Coordinates of C-alpha atoms in Angstrom, one line a residue:
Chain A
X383 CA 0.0 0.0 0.0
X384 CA 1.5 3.7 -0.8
X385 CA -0.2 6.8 1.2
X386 CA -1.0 9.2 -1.8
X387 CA -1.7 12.8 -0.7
X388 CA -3.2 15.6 -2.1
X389 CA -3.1 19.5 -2.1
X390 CA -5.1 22.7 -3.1
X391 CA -7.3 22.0 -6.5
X392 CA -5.8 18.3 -6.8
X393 CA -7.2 17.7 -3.4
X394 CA -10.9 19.7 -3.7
X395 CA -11.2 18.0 -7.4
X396 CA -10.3 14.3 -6.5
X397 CA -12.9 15.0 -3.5
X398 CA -10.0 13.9 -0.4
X399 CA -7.1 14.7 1.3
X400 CA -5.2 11.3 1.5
X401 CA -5.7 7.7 0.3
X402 CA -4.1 4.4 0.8
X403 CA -3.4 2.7 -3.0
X404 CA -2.6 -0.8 -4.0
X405 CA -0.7 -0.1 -6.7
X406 CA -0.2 -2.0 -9.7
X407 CA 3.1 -3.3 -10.4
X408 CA 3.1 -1.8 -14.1
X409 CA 3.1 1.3 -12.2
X410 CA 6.8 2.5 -12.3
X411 CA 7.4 6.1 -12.0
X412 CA 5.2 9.1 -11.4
X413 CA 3.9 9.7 -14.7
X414 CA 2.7 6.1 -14.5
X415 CA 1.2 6.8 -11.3
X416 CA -0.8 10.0 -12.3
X417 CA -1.9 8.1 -15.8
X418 CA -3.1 4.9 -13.3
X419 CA -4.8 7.1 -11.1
X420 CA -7.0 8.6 -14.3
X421 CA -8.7 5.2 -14.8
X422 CA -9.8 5.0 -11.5
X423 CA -12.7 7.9 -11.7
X424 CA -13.8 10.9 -13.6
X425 CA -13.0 12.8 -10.6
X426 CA -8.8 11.8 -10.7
X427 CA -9.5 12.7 -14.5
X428 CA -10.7 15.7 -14.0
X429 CA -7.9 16.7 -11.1
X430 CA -5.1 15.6 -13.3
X431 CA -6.3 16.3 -16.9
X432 CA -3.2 18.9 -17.5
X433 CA -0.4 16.2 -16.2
X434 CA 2.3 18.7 -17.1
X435 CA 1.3 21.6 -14.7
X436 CA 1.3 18.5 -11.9
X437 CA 4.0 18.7 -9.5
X438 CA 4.8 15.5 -7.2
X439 CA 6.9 15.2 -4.4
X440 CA 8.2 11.5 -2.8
X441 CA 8.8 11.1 0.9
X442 CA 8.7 15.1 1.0
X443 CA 10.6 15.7 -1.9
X444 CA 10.5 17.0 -5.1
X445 CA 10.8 14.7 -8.0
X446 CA 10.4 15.1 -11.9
X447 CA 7.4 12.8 -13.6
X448 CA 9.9 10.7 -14.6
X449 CA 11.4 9.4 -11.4
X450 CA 11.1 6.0 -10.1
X451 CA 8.0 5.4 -7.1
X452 CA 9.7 2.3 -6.0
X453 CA 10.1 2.1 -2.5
X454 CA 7.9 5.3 -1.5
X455 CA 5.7 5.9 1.3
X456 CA 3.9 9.0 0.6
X457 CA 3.6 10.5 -2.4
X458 CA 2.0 14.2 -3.1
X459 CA 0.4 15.3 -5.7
X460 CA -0.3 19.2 -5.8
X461 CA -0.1 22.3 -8.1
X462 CA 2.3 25.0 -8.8
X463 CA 3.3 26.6 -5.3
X464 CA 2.2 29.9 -4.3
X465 CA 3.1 30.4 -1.3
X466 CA 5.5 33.4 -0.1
Chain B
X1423 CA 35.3 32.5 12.1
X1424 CA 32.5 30.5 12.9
X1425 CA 32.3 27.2 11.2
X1426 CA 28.9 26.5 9.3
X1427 CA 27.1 24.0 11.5
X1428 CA 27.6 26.9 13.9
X1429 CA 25.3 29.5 12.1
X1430 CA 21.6 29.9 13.2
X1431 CA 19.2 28.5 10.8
X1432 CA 15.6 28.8 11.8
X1433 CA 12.8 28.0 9.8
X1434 CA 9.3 27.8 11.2
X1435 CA 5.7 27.2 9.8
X1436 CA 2.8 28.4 11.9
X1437 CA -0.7 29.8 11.8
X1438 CA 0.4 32.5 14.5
X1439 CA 1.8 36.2 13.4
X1440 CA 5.1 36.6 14.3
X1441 CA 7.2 39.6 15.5
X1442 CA 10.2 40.0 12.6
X1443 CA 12.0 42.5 15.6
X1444 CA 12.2 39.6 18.3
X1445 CA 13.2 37.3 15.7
X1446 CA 16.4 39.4 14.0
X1447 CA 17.5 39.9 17.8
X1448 CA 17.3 36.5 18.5
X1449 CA 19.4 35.5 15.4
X1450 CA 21.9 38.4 15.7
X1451 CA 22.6 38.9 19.2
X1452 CA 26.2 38.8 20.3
X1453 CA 27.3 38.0 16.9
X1454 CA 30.1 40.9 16.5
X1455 CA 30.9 39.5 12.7
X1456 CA 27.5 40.7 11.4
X1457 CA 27.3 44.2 9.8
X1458 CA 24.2 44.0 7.9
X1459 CA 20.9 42.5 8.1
X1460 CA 18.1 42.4 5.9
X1461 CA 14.5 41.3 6.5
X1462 CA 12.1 40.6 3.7
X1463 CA 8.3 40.7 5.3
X1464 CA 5.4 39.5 2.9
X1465 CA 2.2 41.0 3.4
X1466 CA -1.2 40.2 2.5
X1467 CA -2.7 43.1 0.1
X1468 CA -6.4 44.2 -0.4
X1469 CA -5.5 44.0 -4.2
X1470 CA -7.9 47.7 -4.8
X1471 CA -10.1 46.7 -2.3
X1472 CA -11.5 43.1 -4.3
X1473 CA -10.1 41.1 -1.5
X1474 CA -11.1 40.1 1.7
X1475 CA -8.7 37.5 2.5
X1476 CA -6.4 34.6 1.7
X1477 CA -6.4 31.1 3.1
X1478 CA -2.8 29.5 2.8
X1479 CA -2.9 25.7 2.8
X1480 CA 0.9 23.8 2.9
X1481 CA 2.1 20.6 2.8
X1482 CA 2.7 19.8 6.9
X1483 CA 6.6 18.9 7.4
X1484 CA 7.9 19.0 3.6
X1485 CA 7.2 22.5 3.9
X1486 CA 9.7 22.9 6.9
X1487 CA 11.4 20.7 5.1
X1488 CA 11.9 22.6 2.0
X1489 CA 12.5 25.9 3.3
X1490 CA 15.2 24.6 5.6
X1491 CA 16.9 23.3 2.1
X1492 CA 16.6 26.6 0.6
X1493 CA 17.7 28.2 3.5
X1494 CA 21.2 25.9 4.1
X1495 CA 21.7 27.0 0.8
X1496 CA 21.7 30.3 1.0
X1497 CA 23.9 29.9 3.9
X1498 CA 26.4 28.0 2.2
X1499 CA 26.4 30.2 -1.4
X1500 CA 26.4 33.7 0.4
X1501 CA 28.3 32.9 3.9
X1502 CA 25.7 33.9 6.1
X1503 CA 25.9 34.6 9.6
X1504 CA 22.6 33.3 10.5
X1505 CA 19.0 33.2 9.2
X1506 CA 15.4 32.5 9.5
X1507 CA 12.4 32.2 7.7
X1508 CA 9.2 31.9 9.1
X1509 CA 5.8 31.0 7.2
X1510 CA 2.6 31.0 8.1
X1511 CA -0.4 29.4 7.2
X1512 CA -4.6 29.7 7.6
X1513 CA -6.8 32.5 6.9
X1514 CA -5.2 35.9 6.8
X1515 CA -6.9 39.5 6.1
X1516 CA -5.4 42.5 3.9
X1517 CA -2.2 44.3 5.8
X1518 CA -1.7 40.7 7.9
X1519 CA 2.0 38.9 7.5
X1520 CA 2.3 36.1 5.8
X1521 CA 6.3 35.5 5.6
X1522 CA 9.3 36.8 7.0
X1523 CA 13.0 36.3 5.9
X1524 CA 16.3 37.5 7.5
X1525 CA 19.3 37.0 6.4
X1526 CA 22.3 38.2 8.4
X1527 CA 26.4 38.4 7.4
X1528 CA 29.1 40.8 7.7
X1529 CA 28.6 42.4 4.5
X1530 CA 25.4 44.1 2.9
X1531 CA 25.2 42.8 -0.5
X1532 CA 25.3 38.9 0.4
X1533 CA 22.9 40.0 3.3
X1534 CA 20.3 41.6 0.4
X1535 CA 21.5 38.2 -1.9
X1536 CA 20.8 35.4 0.6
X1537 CA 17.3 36.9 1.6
X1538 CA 16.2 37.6 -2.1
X1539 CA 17.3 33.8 -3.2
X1540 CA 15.6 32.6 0.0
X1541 CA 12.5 34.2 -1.1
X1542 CA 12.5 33.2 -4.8
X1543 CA 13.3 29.8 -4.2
X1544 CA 10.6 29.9 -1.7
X1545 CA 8.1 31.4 -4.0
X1546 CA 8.2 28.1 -6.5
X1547 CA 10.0 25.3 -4.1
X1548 CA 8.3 25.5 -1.0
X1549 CA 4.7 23.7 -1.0
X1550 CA 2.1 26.4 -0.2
X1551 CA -1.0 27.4 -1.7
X1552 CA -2.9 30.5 -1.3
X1553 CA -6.7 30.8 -1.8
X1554 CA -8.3 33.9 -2.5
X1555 CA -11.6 35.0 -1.2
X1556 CA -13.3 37.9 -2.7
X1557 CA -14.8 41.1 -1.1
X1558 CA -18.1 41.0 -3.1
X1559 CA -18.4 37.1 -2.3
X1560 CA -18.1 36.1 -5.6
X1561 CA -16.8 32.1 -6.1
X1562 CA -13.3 32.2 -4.2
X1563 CA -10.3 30.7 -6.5
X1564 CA -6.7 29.5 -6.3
X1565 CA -4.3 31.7 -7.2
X1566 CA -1.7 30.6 -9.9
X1567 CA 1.8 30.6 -10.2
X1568 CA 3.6 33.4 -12.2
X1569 CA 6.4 32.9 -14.5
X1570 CA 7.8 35.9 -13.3
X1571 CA 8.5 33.6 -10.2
X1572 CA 10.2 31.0 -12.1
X1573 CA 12.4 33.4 -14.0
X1574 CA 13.2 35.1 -10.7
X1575 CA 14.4 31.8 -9.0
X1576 CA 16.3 30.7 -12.6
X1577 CA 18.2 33.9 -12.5
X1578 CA 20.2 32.1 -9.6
X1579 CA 21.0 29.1 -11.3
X1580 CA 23.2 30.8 -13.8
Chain C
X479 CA -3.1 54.4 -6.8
X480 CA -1.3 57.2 -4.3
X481 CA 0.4 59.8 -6.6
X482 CA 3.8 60.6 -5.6
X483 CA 3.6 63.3 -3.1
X484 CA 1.6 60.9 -0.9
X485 CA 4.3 58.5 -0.7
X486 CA 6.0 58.8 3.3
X487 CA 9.6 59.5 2.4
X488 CA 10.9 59.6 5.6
X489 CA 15.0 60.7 7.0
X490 CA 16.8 61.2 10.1
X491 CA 20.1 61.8 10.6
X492 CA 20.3 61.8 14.4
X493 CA 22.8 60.2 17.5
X494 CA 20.3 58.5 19.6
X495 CA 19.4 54.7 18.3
X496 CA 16.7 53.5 15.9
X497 CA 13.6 50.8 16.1
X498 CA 13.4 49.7 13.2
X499 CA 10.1 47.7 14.2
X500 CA 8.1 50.8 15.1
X501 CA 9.6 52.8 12.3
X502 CA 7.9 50.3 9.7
X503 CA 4.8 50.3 11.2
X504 CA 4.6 54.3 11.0
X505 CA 5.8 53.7 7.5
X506 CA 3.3 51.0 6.5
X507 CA 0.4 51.3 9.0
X508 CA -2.6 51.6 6.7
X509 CA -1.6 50.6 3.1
X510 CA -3.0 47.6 2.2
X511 CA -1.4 48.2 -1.1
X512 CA 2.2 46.8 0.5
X513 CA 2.9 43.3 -0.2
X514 CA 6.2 43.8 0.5
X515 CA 8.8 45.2 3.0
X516 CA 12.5 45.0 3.3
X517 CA 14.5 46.4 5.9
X518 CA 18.1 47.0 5.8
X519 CA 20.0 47.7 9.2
X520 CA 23.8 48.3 9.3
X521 CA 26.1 47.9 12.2
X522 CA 29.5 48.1 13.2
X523 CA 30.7 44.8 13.3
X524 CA 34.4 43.9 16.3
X525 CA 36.5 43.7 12.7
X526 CA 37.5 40.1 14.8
X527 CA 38.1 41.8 17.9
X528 CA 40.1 44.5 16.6
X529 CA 37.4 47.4 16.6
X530 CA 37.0 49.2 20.2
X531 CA 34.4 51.8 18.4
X532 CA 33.4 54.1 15.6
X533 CA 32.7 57.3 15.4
X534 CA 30.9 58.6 12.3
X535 CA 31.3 62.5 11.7
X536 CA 28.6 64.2 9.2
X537 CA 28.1 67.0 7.7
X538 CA 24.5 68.6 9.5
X539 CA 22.0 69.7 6.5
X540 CA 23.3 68.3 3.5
X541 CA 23.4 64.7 5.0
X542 CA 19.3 64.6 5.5
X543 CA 19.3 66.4 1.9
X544 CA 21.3 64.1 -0.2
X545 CA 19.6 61.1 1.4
X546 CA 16.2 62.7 0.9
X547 CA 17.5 63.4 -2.9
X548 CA 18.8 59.3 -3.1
X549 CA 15.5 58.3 -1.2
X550 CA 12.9 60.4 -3.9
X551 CA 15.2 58.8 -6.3
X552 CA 14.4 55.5 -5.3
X553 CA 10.9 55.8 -5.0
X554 CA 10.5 56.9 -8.4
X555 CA 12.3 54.2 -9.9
X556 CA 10.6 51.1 -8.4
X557 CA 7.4 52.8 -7.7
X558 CA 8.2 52.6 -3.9
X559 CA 5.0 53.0 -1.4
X560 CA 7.1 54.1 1.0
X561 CA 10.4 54.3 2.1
X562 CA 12.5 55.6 5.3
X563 CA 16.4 56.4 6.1
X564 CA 17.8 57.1 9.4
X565 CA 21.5 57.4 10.0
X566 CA 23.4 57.7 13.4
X567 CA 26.2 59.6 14.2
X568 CA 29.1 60.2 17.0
X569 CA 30.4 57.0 18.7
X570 CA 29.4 53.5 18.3
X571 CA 30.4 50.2 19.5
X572 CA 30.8 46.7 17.4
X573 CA 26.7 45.4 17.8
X574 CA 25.5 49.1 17.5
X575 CA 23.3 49.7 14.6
X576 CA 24.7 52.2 12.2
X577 CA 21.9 52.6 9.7
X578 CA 18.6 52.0 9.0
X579 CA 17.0 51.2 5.0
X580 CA 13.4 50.7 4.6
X581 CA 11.3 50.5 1.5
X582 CA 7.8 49.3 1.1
X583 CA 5.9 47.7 -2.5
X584 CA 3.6 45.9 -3.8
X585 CA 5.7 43.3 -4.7
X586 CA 9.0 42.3 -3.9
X587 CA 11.5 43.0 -6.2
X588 CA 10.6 46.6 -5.9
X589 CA 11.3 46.6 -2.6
X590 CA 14.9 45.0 -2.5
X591 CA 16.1 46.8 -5.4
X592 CA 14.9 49.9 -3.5
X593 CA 16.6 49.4 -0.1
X594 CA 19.6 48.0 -2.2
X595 CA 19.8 50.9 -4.4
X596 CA 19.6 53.6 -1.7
X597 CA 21.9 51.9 0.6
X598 CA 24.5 51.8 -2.5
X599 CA 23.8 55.5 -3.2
X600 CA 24.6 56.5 0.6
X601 CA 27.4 54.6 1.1
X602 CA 29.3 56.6 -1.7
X603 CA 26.9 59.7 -1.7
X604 CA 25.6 60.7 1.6
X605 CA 28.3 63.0 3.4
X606 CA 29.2 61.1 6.4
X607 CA 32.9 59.5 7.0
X608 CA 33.9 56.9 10.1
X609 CA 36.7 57.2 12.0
X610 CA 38.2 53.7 14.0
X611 CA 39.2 53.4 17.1
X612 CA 41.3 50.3 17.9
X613 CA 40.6 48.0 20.5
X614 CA 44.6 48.0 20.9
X615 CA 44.3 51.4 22.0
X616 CA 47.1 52.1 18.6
X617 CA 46.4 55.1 16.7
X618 CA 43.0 55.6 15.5
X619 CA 42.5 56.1 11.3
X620 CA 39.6 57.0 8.3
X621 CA 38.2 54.2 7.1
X622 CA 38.9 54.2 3.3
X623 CA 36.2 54.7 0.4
X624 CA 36.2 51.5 -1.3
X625 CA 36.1 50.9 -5.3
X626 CA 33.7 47.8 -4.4
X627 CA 30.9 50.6 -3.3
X628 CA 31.7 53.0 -6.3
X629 CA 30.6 49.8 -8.8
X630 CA 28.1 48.8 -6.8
X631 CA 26.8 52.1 -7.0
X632 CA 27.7 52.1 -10.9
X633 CA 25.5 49.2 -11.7
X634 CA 22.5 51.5 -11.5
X635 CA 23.6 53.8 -14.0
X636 CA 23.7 51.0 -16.5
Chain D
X1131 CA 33.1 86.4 2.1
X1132 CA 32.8 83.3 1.1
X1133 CA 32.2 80.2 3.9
X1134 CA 34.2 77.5 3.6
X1135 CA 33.7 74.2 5.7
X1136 CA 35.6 71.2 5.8
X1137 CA 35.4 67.0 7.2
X1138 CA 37.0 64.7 8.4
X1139 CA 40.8 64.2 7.5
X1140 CA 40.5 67.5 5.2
X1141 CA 38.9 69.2 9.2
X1142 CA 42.1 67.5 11.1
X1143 CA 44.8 68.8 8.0
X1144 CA 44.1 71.7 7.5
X1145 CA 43.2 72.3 11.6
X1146 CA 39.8 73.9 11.7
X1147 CA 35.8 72.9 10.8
X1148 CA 35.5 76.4 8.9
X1149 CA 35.9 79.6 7.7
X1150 CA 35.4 82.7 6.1
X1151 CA 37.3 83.8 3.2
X1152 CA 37.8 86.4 0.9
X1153 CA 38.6 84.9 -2.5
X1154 CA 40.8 86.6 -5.4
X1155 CA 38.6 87.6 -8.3
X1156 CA 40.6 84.8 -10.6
X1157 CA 39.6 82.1 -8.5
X1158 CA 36.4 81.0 -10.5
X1159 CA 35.8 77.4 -10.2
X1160 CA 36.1 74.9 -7.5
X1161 CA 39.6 73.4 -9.0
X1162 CA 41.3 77.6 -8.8
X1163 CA 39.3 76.9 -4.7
X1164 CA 42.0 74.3 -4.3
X1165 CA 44.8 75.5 -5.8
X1166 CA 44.1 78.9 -4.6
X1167 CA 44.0 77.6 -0.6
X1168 CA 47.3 75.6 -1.2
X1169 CA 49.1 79.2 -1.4
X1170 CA 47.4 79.6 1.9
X1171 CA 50.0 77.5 4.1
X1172 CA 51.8 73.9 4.4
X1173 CA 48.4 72.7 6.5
X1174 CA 46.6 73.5 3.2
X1175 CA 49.4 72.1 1.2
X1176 CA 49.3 68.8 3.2
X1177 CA 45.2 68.1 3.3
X1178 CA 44.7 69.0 -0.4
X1179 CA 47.9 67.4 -2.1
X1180 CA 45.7 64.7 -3.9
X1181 CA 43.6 67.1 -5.6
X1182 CA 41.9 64.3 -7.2
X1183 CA 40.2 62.6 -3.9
X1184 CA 38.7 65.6 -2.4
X1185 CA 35.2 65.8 -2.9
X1186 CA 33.3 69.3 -3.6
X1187 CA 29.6 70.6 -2.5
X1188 CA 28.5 74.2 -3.3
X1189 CA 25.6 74.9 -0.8
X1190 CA 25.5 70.9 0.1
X1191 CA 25.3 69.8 -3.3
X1192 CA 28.2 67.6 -4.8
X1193 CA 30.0 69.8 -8.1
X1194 CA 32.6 68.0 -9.8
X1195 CA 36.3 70.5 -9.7
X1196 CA 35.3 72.2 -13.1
X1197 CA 31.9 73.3 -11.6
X1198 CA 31.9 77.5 -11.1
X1199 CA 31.9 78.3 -7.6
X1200 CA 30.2 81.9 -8.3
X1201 CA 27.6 82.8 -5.9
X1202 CA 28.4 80.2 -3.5
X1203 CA 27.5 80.8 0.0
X1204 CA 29.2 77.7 1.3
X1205 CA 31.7 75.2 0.0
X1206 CA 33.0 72.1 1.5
X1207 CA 35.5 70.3 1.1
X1208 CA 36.2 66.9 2.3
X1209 CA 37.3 63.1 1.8
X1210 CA 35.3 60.5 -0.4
X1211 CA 32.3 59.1 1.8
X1212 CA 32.3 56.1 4.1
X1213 CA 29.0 56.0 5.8
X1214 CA 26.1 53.5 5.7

């Protein structure tokens, strides 16, 4: 199970904060992740229809779309910052 | 001179206000290298009167954890003496704080440097969303990102 | 939008200390059109525990009006919303502040490259000079102009 | 009379914060000022032997050494700046 978490728009359009996933094991990196997630409801479709403007972080950090997910624990999915 | 796991680094995310005075004397007392301190404080504006207030949602402990990277950096590039950068987060109304930076070292322009990088690199890195809500009470949106933020922060990696 | 002559210039050029907390919030009490606010503060730094004191001799009248000239400047240029300089003179010890820089925006590159910019115009064009007095007790000297704050000042003519 | 004021080492050289001076008719600009004082005595001599650091303000404005000093109610004279 990976905790998937979920901020600003991502998290009022998929409808929750946080999840627990069984992921499948085609799922390799982050852009697999956020093209998995868009078969599982029109609302994950509709929260991550622009994939580019998607930023995810592993464990807390950063990472590009195409970095590995093996191994995480939490994974965030938000938009741009704008914070400051 | 003072080796760099010495130097203050404080970083802080809270829903309280907090005083940028008692804060720069905490980081800069009895430190006789420092000649020059800057403190950047970001403020919530009424934007012509069309706003009533912002909500700031952030991403509990990557945020901390983010800002504190920015922030060793900014040590290590521009040989700070100390700093601190404090965020908060909630509701807050126009003329309210939302951030404060300071950035401490002997002379003035890495003082000016470090707490400008901090706060570009904060502006795209550091995971924090603001919400506005409207004074007429019209639908309430998410603000987006600028460019003009990302070119800021890119102008350091050259 | 406040046309110019609204905007609170405010200089001092006095001996007694500053606080630089209450002199923002007389600055920037009421404008909801800040967003931003940095503060500079300058202080004599021990020069490793070399520095007894400094004493900083001006000359009375055109000191206020040459940073009021470098402050309207500034203003101007970034479309400040407010901005305030207050320099000490006579003696002062390492940990004393020297100088005080602030400068209120809307946004935030305005209001570094406004406290930058007047701070590098006073340091080569406000008439004050500082005299050291060694912690040795040795003879006492004028600090030097340096070229460093000349091109720092020079980058603002480009 | 003109009133002449003077800071820091340029005060300490020359031994005094001011003064009032009558000036010869051929001393027009703020360059003749200097050369003209250096007749004046080896104090003089000594705080204005490098011409080209002392800094000039004509009723607390800074002129550069070609600048006429007619009308001038005050000039001083002093060493490049080292405050902030």
């Amino acid at each position: 199970m990976t905790r998937l978490v979920y901020f600003a728009w991502v998290r009022e359009r998929i409808g929750r904060e946080e999840e627990e996933l069984e992921l499948p094991g085609h799922v390799k990196t982050a852009a697999d992740l956020l093209k998995h997630l868009k078969t599982l409801g029109e609302e994950y479709e509709v929260a991550l229809e622009h994939e580019n403007v998607i930023r995810v972080a592993i464990d807390q950090e950063h990472v590009e779309h195409g970095e590995s997910i093996e191994g995480a624990r939490e994974i965030a999915l938000f938009p741009p910052m704008t914070g400051g | 001179m003072a080796v760099s796991a010495e130097i203050p680094v404080v970083v802080r995310v809270q829903r309280a206000d907090f005083d940028a005075a008692a804060e720069t004397a905490a980081l800069t007392a009895r430190n006789r290298q420092i000649g020059a301190i800057v403190t950047f404080t970001g403020l919530c504006r009424d934007e012509g009167g069309s706003l009533a207030a912002l909500e700031l949602e952030h991403y509990p402990g990557m945020a901390e954890a983010e800002i504190r990277r920015i922030c060793e950096a900014a040590v290590e590039r521009f040989s700070l003496q100390g700093i601190a950068a404090i965020h908060r987060f909630g509701r807050m109304e126009p003329g309210e704080n939302i951030v404060l930076v300071i950035a401490a070292a002997p002379h003035r322009h890495a003082a000016f440097d470090g707490a400008s990088f901090v706060m570009d690199y904060l502006k795209t890195s550091a995971p924090f969303w603001k919400k506005e809500h409207r004074a007429d009470g019209s639908e309430s949106g998410w603000v987006d990102a600028k460019d003009a933020d990302d070119r800021a922060r890119e102008k350091w990696q050259r």
